[in-house]
Amino acid sequence: MRKGITLKDIARKLNMSVSTVSKALNKDKTISALTRERVQAMAEKVNYIPNETARNFKLSKTYTIGLVIPDLLDQFYVLAINGVEKIANHEKYNVIIAQSHEDVATEEKILKVLLRNRVDGVIAVITRHTINMSLFKHLETIGIPVVFIAREPADSTYNSVVTKNLEGSFAATEHLILKGHSRIAHLMGPSSMNTSIVRLQGYKN
């Protein structure tokens, strides 16, 4: 396999230092316009492709965010993906999207892959069956922030962005009461999720 052109190769061809070439490609104002043009022209001529991995390693950032959702076919999550990608792109971040399919083992596997790839943050919708939060806790411990959306874990100390579940459940139940109904059932979600507990409380209130 042919090795890609490096900064050293360009520097050698132009008889410049690697530092000068790097600064010129990054449009550093300390480098003259003429030098920047020469370097850019040579980079295009030899089809130079920047090594983002090396650059990110140096900066200790990957400019990627992991987004873990249960199902891509769910319209709610499609809208969530669009929202996340819109903001991420504006901030020059890439988004890695993965599906857990409501499976705890798959969720764990995804998180380990994101961890190995050193993402800068994780946005997650936990599965209906997720109880053990140790892997999420581990991510935060090593400096990878985690934000939950749609479903809150039972441990409410995590950062999350969710709907007003208490108020919504209360309003829905109140609406039925005002309609004259008195035998109102509540079908509760998994008790492992704070969302389920809060909705139940709204119903009880």
XYZ file of N, CA, C and O in Angstrom:
820
model
N 0.838 -1.188 0.000
C 0.000 0.000 0.000
C 0.882 1.250 0.000
O 1.832 1.353 0.766
N 0.554 2.195 -0.879
C 1.353 3.402 -1.006
C 1.147 4.321 0.190
O 0.028 4.557 0.617
N 2.269 4.818 0.706
C 2.210 5.712 1.860
C 1.779 7.108 1.411
O 2.211 7.597 0.369
N 0.908 7.763 2.179
C 0.430 9.088 1.837
C 1.519 10.149 1.981
O 2.503 9.963 2.693
N 1.316 11.258 1.261
C 2.241 12.391 1.336
C 2.143 13.039 2.711
O 1.039 13.251 3.225
N 3.285 13.344 3.294
C 3.307 13.961 4.623
C 3.796 15.403 4.546
O 4.275 15.866 3.498
N 3.710 16.098 5.677
C 4.223 17.464 5.766
C 5.721 17.497 5.480
O 6.229 18.436 4.853
N 6.421 16.463 5.923
C 7.866 16.384 5.695
C 8.184 16.338 4.205
O 9.159 16.942 3.737
N 7.350 15.602 3.451
C 7.559 15.498 2.005
C 7.414 16.860 1.333
O 8.208 17.235 0.472
N 6.382 17.586 1.722
C 6.148 18.918 1.144
C 7.280 19.862 1.534
O 7.785 20.638 0.701
N 7.688 19.794 2.805
C 8.768 20.648 3.297
C 10.065 20.386 2.525
O 10.797 21.316 2.158
N 10.320 19.096 2.244
C 11.543 18.726 1.527
C 11.516 19.265 0.092
O 12.519 19.784 -0.407
N 10.362 19.169 -0.559
C 10.227 19.635 -1.935
C 10.385 21.150 -2.049
O 10.895 21.668 -3.043
N 9.950 21.870 -1.018
C 9.996 23.331 -1.051
C 11.208 23.903 -0.315
O 11.364 25.124 -0.251
N 12.004 22.988 0.264
C 13.166 23.413 1.048
C 12.756 24.346 2.188
O 13.342 25.420 2.396
N 11.725 23.936 2.912
C 11.209 24.697 4.057
C 11.186 23.792 5.276
O 11.333 22.565 5.164
N 10.977 24.386 6.433
C 10.838 23.582 7.650
C 9.415 23.027 7.718
O 8.481 23.594 7.133
N 9.248 21.923 8.424
C 7.926 21.311 8.597
C 6.988 22.290 9.301
O 5.805 22.389 8.978
N 7.533 23.020 10.252
C 6.747 23.999 11.006
C 6.168 25.070 10.090
O 4.996 25.436 10.196
N 6.995 25.562 9.155
C 6.537 26.598 8.215
C 5.427 26.066 7.325
O 4.411 26.739 7.093
N 5.596 24.844 6.843
C 4.588 24.219 5.985
C 3.277 24.046 6.740
O 2.196 24.348 6.226
N 3.375 23.570 7.967
C 2.187 23.355 8.788
C 1.436 24.663 9.023
O 0.215 24.734 8.872
N 2.177 25.704 9.372
C 1.559 27.007 9.622
C 0.928 27.574 8.357
O -0.144 28.167 8.390
N 1.614 27.378 7.231
C 1.104 27.893 5.957
C -0.217 27.220 5.580
O -1.160 27.876 5.127
N -0.289 25.901 5.780
C -1.518 25.161 5.464
C -2.660 25.541 6.393
O -3.837 25.440 6.026
N -2.311 25.979 7.606
C -3.332 26.404 8.572
C -3.584 27.907 8.505
O -4.212 28.471 9.393
N -3.060 28.530 7.413
C -3.295 29.960 7.156
C -2.837 30.853 8.302
O -3.509 31.826 8.666
N -1.719 30.491 8.910
C -1.143 31.288 9.995
C -0.675 32.636 9.440
O 0.076 32.699 8.464
N -1.104 33.724 10.071
C -0.787 35.081 9.609
C 0.690 35.432 9.737
O 1.151 36.419 9.154
N 1.441 34.638 10.516
C 2.872 34.918 10.660
C 3.654 34.455 9.427
O 4.835 34.767 9.284
N 2.987 33.708 8.549
C 3.611 33.242 7.314
C 3.153 34.141 6.173
O 1.963 34.451 6.060
N 4.081 34.565 5.337
C 3.743 35.486 4.245
C 2.743 34.865 3.279
O 2.679 33.636 3.119
N 1.990 35.736 2.605
C 0.980 35.280 1.651
C 1.619 34.472 0.533
O 1.060 33.465 0.071
N 2.797 34.897 0.080
C 3.487 34.202 -1.002
C 3.859 32.776 -0.591
O 3.655 31.823 -1.353
N 4.380 32.647 0.633
C 4.755 31.312 1.131
C 3.527 30.434 1.287
O 3.550 29.242 0.933
N 2.441 30.992 1.797
C 1.197 30.224 1.961
C 0.701 29.714 0.611
O 0.247 28.576 0.483
N 0.805 30.575 -0.417
C 0.354 30.193 -1.757
C 1.229 29.078 -2.330
O 0.720 28.130 -2.947
N 2.550 29.172 -2.122
C 3.477 28.146 -2.619
C 3.201 26.795 -1.965
O 3.154 25.759 -2.636
N 3.004 26.827 -0.652
C 2.747 25.592 0.093
C 1.413 24.981 -0.330
O 1.308 23.764 -0.552
N 0.384 25.818 -0.444
C -0.942 25.339 -0.833
C -0.903 24.718 -2.225
O -1.498 23.661 -2.475
N -0.180 25.379 -3.134
C -0.075 24.873 -4.509
C 0.615 23.517 -4.530
O 0.200 22.596 -5.249
N 1.685 23.377 -3.754
C 2.412 22.106 -3.702
C 1.543 21.006 -3.074
O 1.544 19.860 -3.541
N 0.799 21.373 -2.021
C -0.071 20.403 -1.347
C -1.116 19.860 -2.318
O -1.410 18.658 -2.335
N -1.654 20.742 -3.150
C -2.659 20.324 -4.139
C -2.021 19.467 -5.232
O -2.611 18.485 -5.694
N -0.809 19.847 -5.614
C -0.102 19.121 -6.679
C 0.191 17.674 -6.289
O 0.061 16.756 -7.109
N 0.587 17.473 -5.031
C 0.954 16.117 -4.580
C -0.213 15.395 -3.891
O -0.047 14.325 -3.322
N -1.407 16.020 -3.944
C -2.611 15.430 -3.328
C -2.434 15.146 -1.840
O -2.733 14.054 -1.337
N -1.925 16.146 -1.137
C -1.719 16.002 0.308
C -3.058 15.982 1.038
O -3.931 16.814 0.804
N -3.225 15.008 1.933
C -4.422 14.902 2.773
C -3.984 15.026 4.223
O -3.168 14.221 4.696
N -4.488 16.047 4.957
C -4.072 16.238 6.359
C -4.359 15.008 7.216
O -5.390 14.342 7.042
N -3.448 14.687 8.093
C -3.608 13.568 9.019
C -4.370 14.056 10.250
O -3.785 14.538 11.212
N -5.702 13.958 10.192
C -6.538 14.461 11.282
C -6.297 13.689 12.578
O -6.392 14.240 13.671
N -5.973 12.417 12.449
C -5.739 11.602 13.648
C -4.548 12.133 14.439
O -4.612 12.288 15.662
N -3.463 12.425 13.712
C -2.265 12.950 14.377
C -2.539 14.327 14.974
O -2.119 14.633 16.093
N -3.267 15.147 14.214
C -3.591 16.497 14.687
C -4.455 16.441 15.943
O -4.223 17.145 16.920
N -5.460 15.582 15.911
C -6.357 15.456 17.060
C -5.642 14.898 18.281
O -5.929 15.263 19.417
N -4.704 13.969 18.035
C -3.930 13.399 19.137
C -3.123 14.496 19.832
O -3.042 14.555 21.055
N -2.550 15.371 19.029
C -1.756 16.474 19.564
C -2.623 17.423 20.386
O -2.208 17.943 21.419
N -3.858 17.635 19.925
C -4.777 18.549 20.612
C -5.553 17.864 21.740
O -6.275 18.518 22.481
N -5.405 16.531 21.851
C -6.171 15.730 22.827
C -7.675 15.876 22.606
O -8.461 15.874 23.549
N -8.073 16.026 21.345
C -9.486 16.112 20.980
C -9.698 15.344 19.686
O -8.789 15.256 18.857
N -10.893 14.786 19.520
C -11.204 14.083 18.278
C -12.309 14.788 17.495
O -12.591 14.423 16.366
N -12.928 15.783 18.122
C -14.038 16.514 17.500
C -15.133 15.564 17.027
O -15.704 15.722 15.957
N -15.394 14.544 17.841
C -16.479 13.607 17.559
C -17.335 13.424 18.811
O -16.831 13.467 19.929
N -18.620 13.226 18.585
C -19.572 12.975 19.669
C -20.291 11.665 19.351
O -20.717 11.445 18.211
N -20.391 10.797 20.324
C -21.113 9.547 20.138
C -22.581 9.739 20.486
O -22.905 10.305 21.529
N -23.473 9.312 19.606
C -24.915 9.399 19.847
C -25.487 7.991 19.829
O -25.475 7.312 18.800
N -25.968 7.533 20.978
C -26.495 6.171 21.100
C -28.015 6.232 21.259
O -28.524 6.851 22.193
N -28.731 5.605 20.329
C -30.194 5.593 20.364
C -30.700 4.158 20.243
O -29.987 3.281 19.765
N -31.949 3.913 20.665
C -32.472 2.546 20.585
C -32.806 2.097 19.163
O -32.576 0.954 18.803
N -33.376 3.007 18.340
C -33.907 2.562 17.057
C -33.956 3.707 16.048
O -34.611 4.723 16.287
N -33.304 3.530 14.918
C -33.293 4.560 13.875
C -34.638 4.695 13.162
O -34.883 5.686 12.475
N -35.503 3.695 13.309
C -36.794 3.740 12.633
C -37.831 4.569 13.402
O -38.889 4.889 12.874
N -37.511 4.911 14.649
C -38.421 5.714 15.468
C -38.296 7.179 15.071
O -37.217 7.771 15.149
N -39.406 7.788 14.664
C -39.392 9.170 14.184
C -38.877 10.157 15.236
O -38.212 11.139 14.904
N -39.166 9.886 16.492
C -38.702 10.773 17.569
C -37.177 10.854 17.568
O -36.595 11.934 17.672
N -36.524 9.699 17.429
C -35.065 9.670 17.465
C -34.449 10.250 16.188
O -33.355 10.802 16.217
N -35.187 10.133 15.073
C -34.728 10.749 13.818
C -34.660 12.262 14.004
O -33.685 12.914 13.594
N -35.675 12.833 14.639
C -35.686 14.274 14.902
C -34.559 14.658 15.857
O -33.927 15.707 15.696
N -34.322 13.799 16.846
C -33.233 14.054 17.807
C -31.884 14.050 17.091
O -31.030 14.908 17.350
N -31.679 13.096 16.194
C -30.432 13.011 15.426
C -30.223 14.285 14.615
O -29.128 14.857 14.589
N -31.286 14.731 13.948
C -31.190 15.948 13.139
C -30.784 17.143 13.992
O -29.960 17.966 13.576
N -31.356 17.241 15.188
C -31.035 18.343 16.087
C -29.593 18.289 16.561
O -28.882 19.305 16.556
N -29.153 17.103 16.950
C -27.779 16.930 17.433
C -26.783 17.245 16.318
O -25.804 17.968 16.524
N -27.032 16.708 15.124
C -26.108 16.931 14.009
C -26.048 18.402 13.600
O -24.976 18.920 13.264
N -27.176 19.072 13.636
C -27.223 20.490 13.260
C -26.313 21.325 14.156
O -25.507 22.127 13.674
N -26.441 21.127 15.471
C -25.616 21.895 16.418
C -24.160 21.452 16.350
O -23.238 22.268 16.379
N -23.949 20.136 16.248
C -22.578 19.602 16.196
C -21.831 20.133 14.974
O -20.674 20.558 15.074
N -22.484 20.122 13.828
C -21.852 20.616 12.597
C -21.504 22.091 12.710
O -20.450 22.530 12.246
N -22.387 22.847 13.344
C -22.132 24.274 13.534
C -20.893 24.504 14.394
O -20.154 25.473 14.207
N -20.662 23.591 15.340
C -19.514 23.705 16.246
C -18.302 22.907 15.745
O -17.347 22.699 16.482
N -18.382 22.447 14.467
C -17.278 21.708 13.828
C -17.017 20.348 14.471
O -15.875 19.895 14.557
N -18.077 19.685 14.931
C -17.954 18.339 15.487
C -18.628 17.340 14.558
O -19.604 17.663 13.866
N -18.116 16.112 14.554
C -18.743 15.018 13.820
C -19.541 14.168 14.802
O -19.229 14.130 15.996
N -20.548 13.484 14.303
C -21.399 12.655 15.162
C -21.349 11.197 14.707
O -21.554 10.897 13.533
N -21.034 10.313 15.640
C -21.068 8.872 15.379
C -22.387 8.349 15.939
O -22.639 8.457 17.138
N -23.227 7.799 15.087
C -24.554 7.326 15.510
C -24.563 5.802 15.584
O -24.111 5.118 14.670
N -25.076 5.284 16.696
C -25.146 3.826 16.871
C -26.476 3.445 17.503
O -27.030 4.204 18.302
N -26.989 2.275 17.140
C -28.267 1.780 17.671
C -28.044 0.667 18.691
O -27.303 -0.279 18.415
N -28.723 0.771 19.813
C -28.621 -0.284 20.828
C -29.668 -1.373 20.624
O -29.550 -2.465 21.161
N -30.715 -1.066 19.860
C -31.831 -1.995 19.637
C -32.430 -2.475 20.965
O -32.865 -3.620 21.073
N -32.415 -1.596 21.960
C -32.965 -1.888 23.292
C -32.259 -3.081 23.948
O -32.832 -3.755 24.804
N -31.026 -3.333 23.556
C -30.274 -4.463 24.094
C -29.115 -3.942 24.943
O -28.266 -3.185 24.453
N -29.060 -4.352 26.193
C -28.040 -3.874 27.131
C -26.628 -4.271 26.684
O -25.695 -3.459 26.762
N -26.474 -5.496 26.199
C -25.152 -5.970 25.761
C -24.649 -5.154 24.573
O -23.460 -4.805 24.489
N -25.557 -4.832 23.647
C -25.196 -4.028 22.481
C -24.828 -2.615 22.915
O -23.858 -2.030 22.409
N -25.579 -2.077 23.850
C -25.297 -0.742 24.380
C -23.891 -0.696 24.987
O -23.121 0.244 24.738
N -23.556 -1.714 25.765
C -22.239 -1.787 26.407
C -21.122 -1.871 25.362
O -20.081 -1.216 25.477
N -21.358 -2.655 24.327
C -20.374 -2.824 23.250
C -20.121 -1.482 22.541
O -18.986 -1.118 22.247
N -21.209 -0.752 22.284
C -21.110 0.556 21.624
C -20.299 1.523 22.467
O -19.414 2.225 21.967
N -20.598 1.562 23.763
C -19.897 2.484 24.663
C -18.402 2.187 24.704
O -17.573 3.102 24.762
N -18.041 0.907 24.664
C -16.625 0.525 24.679
C -15.921 0.964 23.389
O -14.755 1.376 23.409
N -16.641 0.885 22.268
C -16.074 1.334 20.992
C -15.863 2.845 21.020
O -14.818 3.350 20.602
N -16.854 3.576 21.542
C -16.739 5.030 21.640
C -15.592 5.416 22.568
O -14.869 6.377 22.310
N -15.428 4.642 23.622
C -14.343 4.894 24.574
C -12.986 4.683 23.911
O -12.079 5.502 24.053
N -12.850 3.591 23.151
C -11.581 3.306 22.463
C -11.252 4.371 21.426
O -10.088 4.657 21.161
N -12.299 4.944 20.840
C -12.092 5.977 19.831
C -11.979 7.370 20.437
O -11.885 8.358 19.709
N -11.993 7.427 21.780
C -11.784 8.672 22.511
C -12.684 9.811 22.019
O -12.208 10.895 21.668
N -13.984 9.548 21.952
C -14.909 10.617 21.579
C -14.857 11.722 22.636
O -14.440 11.491 23.768
N -15.256 12.908 22.254
C -15.205 14.038 23.184
C -16.446 14.114 24.077
O -16.475 14.879 25.042
N -17.464 13.351 23.762
C -18.675 13.348 24.580
C -19.649 12.302 24.079
O -19.530 11.825 22.938
N -20.603 11.928 24.920
C -21.605 10.931 24.554
C -23.002 11.460 24.873
O -23.243 11.979 25.961
N -23.902 11.337 23.891
C -25.319 11.632 24.099
C -26.032 10.297 23.973
O -25.837 9.584 22.980
N -26.827 9.937 24.957
C -27.395 8.591 24.936
C -28.864 8.543 25.360
O -29.302 9.307 26.220
N -29.570 7.638 24.716
C -30.896 7.226 25.163
C -30.709 5.810 25.672
O -30.456 4.889 24.887
N -30.784 5.627 26.977
C -30.539 4.290 27.528
C -31.629 3.313 27.086
O -32.742 3.715 26.759
N -31.299 2.024 27.092
C -32.297 1.018 26.740
C -33.342 0.925 27.854
O -33.123 1.417 28.964
N -34.426 0.276 27.566
C -35.482 0.096 28.574
C -35.020 -0.785 29.725
O -35.623 -0.792 30.787
N -33.949 -1.532 29.488
C -33.500 -2.507 30.476
C -32.202 -2.112 31.191
O -31.702 -2.878 32.016
N -31.664 -0.938 30.883
C -30.392 -0.527 31.475
C -30.538 -0.195 32.955
O -31.320 0.676 33.325
N -29.807 -0.917 33.770
C -29.795 -0.673 35.224
C -28.378 -0.335 35.678
O -28.149 0.611 36.427
N -27.411 -1.121 35.190
C -26.005 -0.908 35.557
C -25.458 0.302 34.784
O -25.340 0.266 33.560
N -25.119 1.356 35.506
C -24.642 2.587 34.878
C -23.124 2.743 35.002
O -22.586 3.818 34.741
N -22.434 1.693 35.387
C -20.996 1.789 35.665
C -20.175 2.254 34.461
O -19.211 3.005 34.615
N -20.539 1.813 33.262
C -19.767 2.194 32.080
C -19.961 3.680 31.763
O -19.012 4.374 31.377
N -21.176 4.161 31.947
C -21.433 5.592 31.753
C -20.651 6.401 32.794
O -20.080 7.440 32.480
N -20.641 5.886 34.002
C -19.906 6.548 35.092
C -18.406 6.571 34.783
O -17.724 7.568 35.035
N -17.917 5.469 34.203
C -16.499 5.380 33.857
C -16.133 6.429 32.805
O -15.064 7.055 32.882
N -17.017 6.633 31.829
C -16.769 7.640 30.792
C -16.575 9.014 31.418
O -15.644 9.748 31.079
N -17.469 9.359 32.347
C -17.378 10.661 32.998
C -16.133 10.769 33.872
O -15.516 11.828 33.957
N -15.757 9.666 34.497
C -14.580 9.657 35.374
C -13.299 9.989 34.606
O -12.410 10.670 35.127
N -13.218 9.523 33.357
C -12.002 9.772 32.573
C -12.126 11.036 31.715
O -11.284 11.296 30.846
N -13.177 11.813 31.949
C -13.284 13.111 31.283
C -14.122 13.153 30.027
O -14.059 14.120 29.264
N -14.927 12.118 29.775
C -15.843 12.128 28.623
C -17.257 12.388 29.153
O -17.879 11.506 29.745
N -17.772 13.604 28.973
C -19.102 13.930 29.523
C -20.221 13.145 28.842
O -20.145 12.839 27.653
N -21.241 12.817 29.636
C -22.390 12.066 29.140
C -23.665 12.867 29.403
O -23.861 13.393 30.499
N -24.508 12.970 28.381
C -25.807 13.621 28.537
C -26.879 12.654 28.043
O -26.770 12.104 26.944
N -27.888 12.428 28.868
C -28.982 11.535 28.476
C -30.126 12.360 27.898
O -30.420 13.458 28.389
N -30.764 11.824 26.870
C -31.938 12.487 26.303
C -33.112 11.514 26.293
O -32.920 10.301 26.269
N -34.304 12.073 26.333
C -35.562 11.312 26.266
C -35.847 10.453 27.498
O -36.931 10.494 28.057
N -34.864 9.666 27.914
C -35.050 8.790 29.076
C -34.010 9.101 30.145
O -32.814 9.035 29.884
N -34.485 9.406 31.329
C -33.584 9.642 32.456
C -33.292 8.328 33.174
O -34.205 7.533 33.395
N -32.044 8.087 33.547
C -31.770 6.911 34.382
C -32.332 7.135 35.777
O -32.659 8.271 36.142
N -32.465 6.065 36.545
C -33.013 6.191 37.902
C -32.161 7.122 38.754
O -32.670 7.842 39.617
N -30.852 7.115 38.506
C -29.943 8.007 39.215
C -30.006 9.379 38.541
O -29.429 9.594 37.477
N -30.723 10.305 39.135
C -30.973 11.604 38.520
C -29.806 12.584 38.653
O -29.949 13.761 38.347
N -28.644 12.095 39.133
C -27.491 12.995 39.262
C -26.828 13.235 37.903
O -26.011 14.142 37.764
N -27.196 12.440 36.898
C -26.627 12.617 35.561
C -27.262 13.818 34.861
O -28.386 14.212 35.157
N -26.523 14.378 33.911
C -27.066 15.451 33.086
C -28.035 14.852 32.071
O -27.745 13.830 31.455
N -29.192 15.487 31.913
C -30.171 14.956 30.967
C -31.030 16.069 30.389
O -31.224 17.118 31.008
N -31.519 15.810 29.186
C -32.450 16.720 28.514
C -33.691 15.899 28.198
O -33.663 15.018 27.338
N -34.772 16.165 28.923
C -35.994 15.377 28.767
C -37.208 16.294 28.747
O -37.121 17.485 29.074
N -38.333 15.727 28.377
C -39.580 16.490 28.383
C -40.048 16.681 29.829
O -39.527 16.046 30.754
N -41.041 17.526 30.022
C -41.579 17.768 31.359
C -42.526 16.626 31.718
O -43.742 16.746 31.618
N -41.925 15.506 32.126
C -42.702 14.291 32.369
C -43.709 14.436 33.511
O -44.836 13.956 33.410
N -43.323 15.088 34.596
C -44.221 15.253 35.740
C -45.429 16.081 35.341
O -46.579 15.675 35.564
N -45.172 17.233 34.724
C -46.252 18.130 34.326
C -47.130 17.496 33.245
O -48.360 17.635 33.255
N -46.496 16.783 32.305
C -47.243 16.161 31.219
C -48.162 15.062 31.703
O -49.330 14.974 31.291
N -47.658 14.229 32.605
C -48.469 13.147 33.159
C -49.625 13.701 33.994
O -50.752 13.201 33.942
N -49.311 14.746 34.757
C -50.340 15.401 35.582
C -51.443 15.967 34.681
O -52.638 15.777 34.932
N -51.022 16.676 33.616
C -51.986 17.320 32.717
C -52.867 16.296 32.006
O -54.074 16.504 31.840
N -52.264 15.183 31.594
C -53.022 14.143 30.894
C -54.077 13.523 31.811
O -55.235 13.307 31.420
N -53.683 13.253 33.054
C -54.611 12.655 34.030
C -55.700 13.650 34.407
O -56.887 13.290 34.509
N -55.303 14.893 34.607
C -56.269 15.941 34.956
C -57.312 16.120 33.852
O -58.502 16.315 34.120
N -56.854 16.032 32.607
C -57.760 16.170 31.468
C -58.859 15.108 31.516
O -60.048 15.402 31.296
N -58.465 13.855 31.838
C -59.445 12.767 31.922
C -60.403 12.970 33.092
O -61.604 12.679 32.994
N -59.867 13.478 34.200
C -60.709 13.748 35.378
C -61.740 14.816 35.052
O -62.933 14.688 35.394
N -61.313 15.871 34.387
C -62.226 16.962 34.029
C -63.276 16.513 33.017
O -64.339 17.133 32.896
N -62.971 15.438 32.302
C -63.936 14.867 31.356
C -64.950 13.966 32.070
O -65.851 13.405 31.443
N -64.769 13.809 33.393
C -65.706 13.010 34.176
C -65.281 11.582 34.416
O -66.029 10.797 35.006
N -64.088 11.235 34.019
C -63.610 9.861 34.220
C -63.033 9.698 35.625
O -62.383 10.595 36.155
N -63.298 8.539 36.236
C -62.776 8.294 37.580
C -61.940 7.016 37.675
O -61.107 6.881 38.565
N -62.142 6.082 36.754
C -61.348 4.846 36.756
C -60.256 4.999 35.698
O -60.412 4.612 34.549
N -59.156 5.613 36.103
C -58.064 5.942 35.180
C -56.846 5.075 35.488
O -56.309 5.124 36.590
N -56.435 4.284 34.526
C -55.276 3.395 34.714
C -53.994 4.087 34.250
O -54.016 4.951 33.381
N -52.905 3.695 34.884
C -51.587 4.191 34.465
C -50.717 2.992 34.126
O -50.500 2.121 34.966
N -50.223 2.935 32.886
C -49.337 1.854 32.468
C -47.898 2.354 32.619
O -47.425 3.146 31.816
N -47.226 1.878 33.645
C -45.892 2.375 33.957
C -44.804 1.722 33.111
O -44.883 0.544 32.783
N -43.790 2.528 32.766
C -42.630 2.014 32.036
C -41.687 1.327 33.001
O -42.002 1.158 34.196
N -40.499 0.936 32.528
C -39.521 0.238 33.376
C -39.143 1.067 34.608
O -38.863 2.253 34.497
N -39.141 0.448 35.772
C -38.832 1.154 37.018
C -37.368 1.563 37.110
O -36.993 2.347 37.975
N -36.535 1.035 36.195
C -35.115 1.395 36.193
C -34.907 2.808 35.662
O -33.845 3.409 35.863
N -35.925 3.344 34.972
C -35.802 4.678 34.387
C -36.539 5.721 35.225
O -37.697 5.518 35.602
N -35.869 6.807 35.480
C -36.461 7.890 36.255
C -37.695 8.450 35.567
O -38.635 8.904 36.208
N -37.696 8.394 34.232
C -38.836 8.883 33.439
C -40.127 8.181 33.872
O -41.163 8.817 34.060
N -40.050 6.875 34.037
C -41.225 6.090 34.433
C -41.713 6.490 35.819
O -42.916 6.651 36.058
N -40.769 6.667 36.736
C -41.107 7.015 38.121
C -41.756 8.393 38.193
O -42.759 8.598 38.884
N -41.194 9.336 37.447
C -41.716 10.702 37.458
C -43.114 10.764 36.845
O -43.996 11.464 37.344
N -43.336 10.026 35.750
C -44.657 10.010 35.126
C -45.704 9.397 36.068
O -46.852 9.857 36.119
N -45.301 8.364 36.790
C -46.200 7.755 37.761
C -46.562 8.766 38.849
O -47.730 8.868 39.256
N -45.573 9.536 39.291
C -45.822 10.527 40.330
C -46.776 11.604 39.843
O -47.656 12.068 40.582
N -46.635 12.005 38.575
C -47.550 12.995 38.008
C -48.979 12.474 37.992
O -49.933 13.210 38.297
N -49.136 11.215 37.649
C -50.439 10.561 37.642
C -51.029 10.520 39.058
O -52.190 10.833 39.264
N -50.199 10.146 40.034
C -50.664 10.082 41.425
C -51.079 11.465 41.932
O -52.077 11.611 42.632
N -50.267 12.482 41.616
C -50.587 13.844 42.034
C -51.938 14.286 41.519
O -52.711 14.939 42.224
